[in-house]
PDB file of C-alpha atoms in Angstrom:
ATOM      1  CA  ALA L   1     102.422 334.638 198.639  1.00 77.00           C
ATOM      2  CA  GLU L   2     100.706 337.925 199.255  1.00 80.00           C
ATOM      3  CA  PRO L   3     102.922 340.575 200.873  1.00 86.00           C
ATOM      4  CA  HIS L   4     102.615 340.772 204.657  1.00 92.00           C
ATOM      5  CA  HIS L   5     102.054 344.139 206.304  1.00 92.00           C
ATOM      6  CA  ALA L   6     104.979 343.707 208.713  1.00 91.00           C
ATOM      7  CA  LEU L   7     107.359 343.324 205.782  1.00 93.00           C
ATOM      8  CA  THR L   8     105.941 346.176 203.706  1.00 95.00           C
ATOM      9  CA  PHE L   9     105.825 348.486 206.735  1.00 95.00           C
ATOM     10  CA  GLY L  10     109.468 347.699 207.525  1.00 94.00           C
ATOM     11  CA  GLN L  11     110.443 348.335 203.905  1.00 95.00           C
ATOM     12  CA  SER L  12     108.600 351.667 203.994  1.00 97.00           C
ATOM     13  CA  ILE L  13     110.565 352.782 207.058  1.00 96.00           C
ATOM     14  CA  HIS L  14     113.893 351.534 205.690  1.00 95.00           C
ATOM     15  CA  ASP L  15     113.405 353.248 202.326  1.00 96.00           C
ATOM     16  CA  THR L  16     112.400 356.485 204.042  1.00 97.00           C
ATOM     17  CA  LEU L  17     115.429 356.519 206.340  1.00 97.00           C
ATOM     18  CA  ARG L  18     117.839 355.539 203.568  1.00 96.00           C
ATOM     19  CA  HIS L  19     116.720 358.435 201.359  1.00 97.00           C
ATOM     20  CA  PHE L  20     116.617 360.847 204.299  1.00 97.00           C
ATOM     21  CA  HIS L  21     120.185 360.060 205.362  1.00 97.00           C
ATOM     22  CA  GLN L  22     121.399 360.063 201.743  1.00 96.00           C
ATOM     23  CA  LEU L  23     120.455 363.748 201.713  1.00 96.00           C
ATOM     24  CA  GLU L  24     122.779 364.244 204.699  1.00 93.00           C
ATOM     25  CA  LEU L  25     125.589 362.407 202.927  1.00 92.00           C
ATOM     26  CA  LYS L  26     125.148 364.802 200.009  1.00 93.00           C
ATOM     27  CA  GLY L  27     125.683 367.767 202.331  1.00 92.00           C
ATOM     28  CA  PHE L  28     122.060 368.782 202.888  1.00 95.00           C
ATOM     29  CA  SER L  29     120.376 369.344 206.260  1.00 95.00           C
ATOM     30  CA  PRO L  30     116.987 367.704 205.762  1.00 97.00           C
ATOM     31  CA  THR L  31     114.129 368.776 208.025  1.00 98.00           C
ATOM     32  CA  GLN L  32     111.432 366.809 209.790  1.00 98.00           C
ATOM     33  CA  LYS L  33     109.096 367.931 207.017  1.00 98.00           C
ATOM     34  CA  ASP L  34     111.486 366.386 204.470  1.00 98.00           C
ATOM     35  CA  LEU L  35     111.507 363.143 206.452  1.00 98.00           C
ATOM     36  CA  LEU L  36     107.709 362.967 206.537  1.00 98.00           C
ATOM     37  CA  GLU L  37     107.446 363.785 202.822  1.00 98.00           C
ATOM     38  CA  LEU L  38     109.821 360.912 202.080  1.00 98.00           C
ATOM     39  CA  TYR L  39     107.708 358.640 204.268  1.00 98.00           C
ATOM     40  CA  LYS L  40     104.584 359.619 202.363  1.00 98.00           C
ATOM     41  CA  GLN L  41     106.420 358.897 199.107  1.00 98.00           C
ATOM     42  CA  TYR L  42     107.878 355.537 200.160  1.00 98.00           C
ATOM     43  CA  PHE L  43     104.988 354.136 202.212  1.00 98.00           C
ATOM     44  CA  ARG L  44     103.991 350.780 200.729  1.00 96.00           C
ATOM     45  CA  THR L  45     100.297 349.969 200.790  1.00 95.00           C
ATOM     46  CA  GLU L  46     100.373 346.197 200.228  1.00 94.00           C
ATOM     47  CA  GLY L  47      99.545 343.516 202.778  1.00 94.00           C
ATOM     48  CA  TYR L  48      97.407 345.373 205.297  1.00 95.00           C
ATOM     49  CA  ASP L  49      94.268 343.726 206.697  1.00 93.00           C
ATOM     50  CA  SER L  50      92.007 346.687 205.946  1.00 94.00           C
ATOM     51  CA  PRO L  51      92.123 350.372 205.005  1.00 95.00           C
ATOM     52  CA  GLU L  52      91.828 351.168 208.731  1.00 97.00           C
ATOM     53  CA  HIS L  53      94.767 348.898 209.553  1.00 96.00           C
ATOM     54  CA  LYS L  54      96.841 350.538 206.817  1.00 96.00           C
ATOM     55  CA  GLN L  55      95.983 354.018 208.129  1.00 97.00           C
ATOM     56  CA  ALA L  56      96.784 353.025 211.721  1.00 97.00           C
ATOM     57  CA  ARG L  57     100.220 351.681 210.725  1.00 96.00           C
ATOM     58  CA  TYR L  58     100.884 354.740 208.578  1.00 97.00           C
ATOM     59  CA  SER L  59     100.061 356.984 211.536  1.00 97.00           C
ATOM     60  CA  GLN L  60     102.256 354.915 213.861  1.00 96.00           C
ATOM     61  CA  GLY L  61     105.126 355.151 211.395  1.00 97.00           C
ATOM     62  CA  LYS L  62     104.685 358.907 211.117  1.00 97.00           C
ATOM     63  CA  LYS L  63     104.774 359.265 214.919  1.00 97.00           C
ATOM     64  CA  SER L  64     107.853 357.020 215.144  1.00 96.00           C
ATOM     65  CA  LEU L  65     109.678 359.064 212.507  1.00 98.00           C
ATOM     66  CA  LYS L  66     108.824 362.337 214.263  1.00 98.00           C
ATOM     67  CA  ASP L  67     110.236 360.906 217.502  1.00 96.00           C
ATOM     68  CA  TYR L  68     113.301 359.610 215.641  1.00 97.00           C
ATOM     69  CA  PHE L  69     113.959 363.001 214.091  1.00 97.00           C
ATOM     70  CA  LYS L  70     114.080 364.656 217.528  1.00 97.00           C
ATOM     71  CA  VAL L  71     116.882 362.434 218.828  1.00 96.00           C
ATOM     72  CA  TYR L  72     118.737 360.661 216.028  1.00 96.00           C
ATOM     73  CA  LYS L  73     121.642 363.124 215.971  1.00 93.00           C
ATOM     74  CA  SER L  74     122.353 362.439 219.641  1.00 94.00           C
ATOM     75  CA  LYS L  75     121.919 358.638 219.363  1.00 94.00           C
ATOM     76  CA  LEU L  76     123.750 357.929 216.121  1.00 95.00           C
ATOM     77  CA  GLY L  77     127.112 358.794 214.650  1.00 93.00           C
ATOM     78  CA  LYS L  78     127.829 360.217 211.238  1.00 90.00           C
ATOM     79  CA  PRO L  79     126.703 357.799 208.517  1.00 93.00           C
ATOM     80  CA  LEU L  80     129.549 356.662 206.284  1.00 93.00           C
ATOM     81  CA  HIS L  81     127.614 354.008 204.374  1.00 95.00           C
ATOM     82  CA  LEU L  82     123.904 353.409 203.849  1.00 95.00           C
ATOM     83  CA  GLU L  83     122.553 350.087 202.586  1.00 94.00           C
ATOM     84  CA  ARG L  84     126.134 348.873 202.127  1.00 96.00           C
ATOM     85  CA  SER L  85     126.351 345.491 200.409  1.00 97.00           C
ATOM     86  CA  PHE L  86     128.896 342.855 201.332  1.00 97.00           C
ATOM     87  CA  ARG L  87     129.803 339.422 200.038  1.00 97.00           C
ATOM     88  CA  LEU L  88     131.425 336.599 201.960  1.00 95.00           C
ATOM     89  CA  THR L  89     132.245 333.104 200.779  1.00 95.00           C
ATOM     90  CA  ILE L  90     131.341 330.506 203.391  1.00 94.00           C
ATOM     91  CA  ALA L  91     132.458 326.949 202.618  1.00 93.00           C
ATOM     92  CA  GLY L  92     132.427 327.819 198.907  1.00 93.00           C
ATOM     93  CA  VAL L  93     128.944 329.384 198.982  1.00 95.00           C
ATOM     94  CA  PRO L  94     128.397 333.126 198.588  1.00 96.00           C
ATOM     95  CA  LEU L  95     126.680 334.937 201.439  1.00 95.00           C
ATOM     96  CA  ILE L  96     125.450 338.337 200.324  1.00 96.00           C
ATOM     97  CA  GLY L  97     124.005 340.914 202.681  1.00 96.00           C
ATOM     98  CA  LYS L  98     123.227 344.586 203.040  1.00 96.00           C
ATOM     99  CA  ILE L  99     123.932 346.628 206.177  1.00 97.00           C
ATOM    100  CA  ASP L 100     121.442 349.453 206.872  1.00 95.00           C
ATOM    101  CA  ARG L 101     124.123 351.869 207.978  1.00 96.00           C
ATOM    102  CA  ILE L 102     127.727 352.040 209.121  1.00 97.00           C
ATOM    103  CA  ASP L 103     128.482 355.090 211.242  1.00 97.00           C
ATOM    104  CA  GLN L 104     131.659 356.794 212.340  1.00 94.00           C
ATOM    105  CA  THR L 105     131.507 357.524 216.067  1.00 94.00           C
ATOM    106  CA  ASP L 106     134.025 358.832 218.578  1.00 92.00           C
ATOM    107  CA  GLU L 107     134.728 355.190 219.525  1.00 92.00           C
ATOM    108  CA  GLY L 108     135.125 353.921 215.940  1.00 95.00           C
ATOM    109  CA  PHE L 109     132.737 352.210 213.550  1.00 97.00           C
ATOM    110  CA  GLU L 110     129.197 351.242 214.503  1.00 97.00           C
ATOM    111  CA  ILE L 111     126.881 348.994 212.510  1.00 98.00           C
ATOM    112  CA  VAL L 112     123.235 350.027 212.863  1.00 97.00           C
ATOM    113  CA  ASP L 113     120.252 347.957 211.787  1.00 95.00           C
ATOM    114  CA  TYR L 114     116.796 349.524 211.915  1.00 94.00           C
ATOM    115  CA  LYS L 115     113.917 347.480 213.334  1.00 92.00           C
ATOM    116  CA  THR L 116     110.215 348.204 213.441  1.00 89.00           C
ATOM    117  CA  GLY L 117     109.472 345.576 216.107  1.00 80.00           C
ATOM    118  CA  ASP L 118     110.838 345.410 219.621  1.00 76.00           C
ATOM    119  CA  ALA L 119     113.400 343.325 221.490  1.00 72.00           C
ATOM    120  CA  THR L 120     115.427 343.114 224.655  1.00 74.00           C
ATOM    121  CA  LYS L 121     119.125 343.651 225.325  1.00 78.00           C
ATOM    122  CA  LYS L 122     119.443 339.867 225.586  1.00 79.00           C
ATOM    123  CA  ASP L 123     118.029 339.511 222.054  1.00 80.00           C
ATOM    124  CA  VAL L 124     120.511 342.079 220.735  1.00 88.00           C
ATOM    125  CA  ASN L 125     123.433 340.283 222.367  1.00 89.00           C
ATOM    126  CA  ARG L 126     122.428 337.047 220.575  1.00 87.00           C
ATOM    127  CA  ASP L 127     121.294 338.570 217.281  1.00 91.00           C
ATOM    128  CA  GLU L 128     122.733 336.453 214.452  1.00 93.00           C
ATOM    129  CA  GLN L 129     122.049 339.114 211.846  1.00 94.00           C
ATOM    130  CA  LEU L 130     124.316 341.578 213.676  1.00 96.00           C
ATOM    131  CA  THR L 131     126.990 338.891 213.912  1.00 96.00           C
ATOM    132  CA  ILE L 132     126.819 338.260 210.168  1.00 96.00           C
ATOM    133  CA  TYR L 133     126.975 342.012 209.541  1.00 97.00           C
ATOM    134  CA  ALA L 134     130.094 342.198 211.727  1.00 97.00           C
ATOM    135  CA  LEU L 135     131.638 339.375 209.685  1.00 97.00           C
ATOM    136  CA  GLY L 136     130.689 341.127 206.440  1.00 97.00           C
ATOM    137  CA  ALA L 137     132.102 344.436 207.620  1.00 97.00           C
ATOM    138  CA  LYS L 138     135.353 342.889 208.770  1.00 96.00           C
ATOM    139  CA  TYR L 139     136.079 340.355 206.047  1.00 95.00           C
ATOM    140  CA  SER L 140     134.413 341.943 203.026  1.00 96.00           C
ATOM    141  CA  LEU L 141     134.562 345.694 203.660  1.00 97.00           C
ATOM    142  CA  ASN L 142     137.727 345.815 205.822  1.00 97.00           C
ATOM    143  CA  ILE L 143     135.847 347.711 208.527  1.00 97.00           C
ATOM    144  CA  GLU L 144     136.349 346.670 212.137  1.00 96.00           C
ATOM    145  CA  PRO L 145     133.118 347.552 213.984  1.00 97.00           C
ATOM    146  CA  GLN L 146     133.484 348.611 217.619  1.00 96.00           C
ATOM    147  CA  SER L 147     129.749 348.286 218.262  1.00 97.00           C
ATOM    148  CA  LEU L 148     126.682 346.671 216.744  1.00 97.00           C
ATOM    149  CA  SER L 149     123.294 348.262 217.315  1.00 96.00           C
ATOM    150  CA  LEU L 150     119.647 347.639 216.655  1.00 95.00           C
ATOM    151  CA  TYR L 151     117.602 350.840 216.472  1.00 95.00           C
ATOM    152  CA  PHE L 152     113.964 350.160 217.316  1.00 93.00           C
ATOM    153  CA  LEU L 153     111.922 352.864 215.612  1.00 92.00           C
ATOM    154  CA  GLU L 154     108.628 352.353 217.408  1.00 89.00           C
ATOM    155  CA  SER L 155     110.170 352.676 220.874  1.00 90.00           C
ATOM    156  CA  ASN L 156     112.878 355.072 219.602  1.00 91.00           C
ATOM    157  CA  GLU L 157     115.515 353.045 221.404  1.00 92.00           C
ATOM    158  CA  LYS L 158     118.975 351.958 220.321  1.00 94.00           C
ATOM    159  CA  LEU L 159     120.404 348.835 221.925  1.00 94.00           C
ATOM    160  CA  SER L 160     124.088 348.109 221.350  1.00 94.00           C
ATOM    161  CA  THR L 161     126.388 345.164 221.773  1.00 95.00           C
ATOM    162  CA  THR L 162     129.790 343.941 220.602  1.00 96.00           C
ATOM    163  CA  ARG L 163     131.320 340.793 219.156  1.00 96.00           C
ATOM    164  CA  SER L 164     134.781 339.663 220.159  1.00 95.00           C
ATOM    165  CA  GLU L 165     137.262 338.108 217.774  1.00 95.00           C
ATOM    166  CA  THR L 166     136.402 334.738 219.358  1.00 96.00           C
ATOM    167  CA  ASP L 167     132.680 335.373 218.793  1.00 96.00           C
ATOM    168  CA  LEU L 168     133.335 336.078 215.116  1.00 96.00           C
ATOM    169  CA  LYS L 169     135.531 333.003 214.650  1.00 96.00           C
ATOM    170  CA  ASN L 170     132.910 330.808 216.334  1.00 96.00           C
ATOM    171  CA  ALA L 171     130.167 332.313 214.162  1.00 96.00           C
ATOM    172  CA  LEU L 172     132.219 331.645 211.045  1.00 95.00           C
ATOM    173  CA  LYS L 173     132.702 327.999 212.092  1.00 96.00           C
ATOM    174  CA  HIS L 174     128.955 327.686 212.777  1.00 95.00           C
ATOM    175  CA  LEU L 175     128.115 329.140 209.336  1.00 95.00           C
ATOM    176  CA  GLU L 176     130.610 326.831 207.626  1.00 95.00           C
ATOM    177  CA  LYS L 177     129.093 323.805 209.382  1.00 96.00           C
ATOM    178  CA  THR L 178     125.592 324.908 208.458  1.00 93.00           C
ATOM    179  CA  VAL L 179     126.542 325.345 204.796  1.00 93.00           C
ATOM    180  CA  GLU L 180     128.268 321.964 204.701  1.00 92.00           C
ATOM    181  CA  GLU L 181     125.187 320.287 206.207  1.00 92.00           C
TER     182      GLU L 181
END
């Protein structure tokens, strides 16, 4: 299938932020200009409906990244891991995933997943992807997350939630049942 613009746009943003924050992990203090240069470099052009559509999404992404740059230090902790892979075995089947970032905060560890769409707090509380990331962090990486967050780039909003030990055990049972079926 042809690439879809929503997917390529999301990949562009993820690649940009990963490389931007990798500079921080290496001890640099990247600027907004650096962030926008990375965006220009990593912007994927496939899947857009027209050149005008591509330009409009590029411009929206640029605006979102400028807004992100102004506030990310106050909304996020210190990144410990970027694009951290994990592997779980569920009912004998490997489940492999990659967490956008794991931060160290004053409260402990926070899993952060970037999103280019939008959602509500209710959606975040039920988000299965965050639950699987919490399982991966705990059982594969030996990291006990205190919070799980979705960071919505276009609205520049971070919504956070938690998963209890019971939530994680129930999710594991649900995944095992799904795999067995």
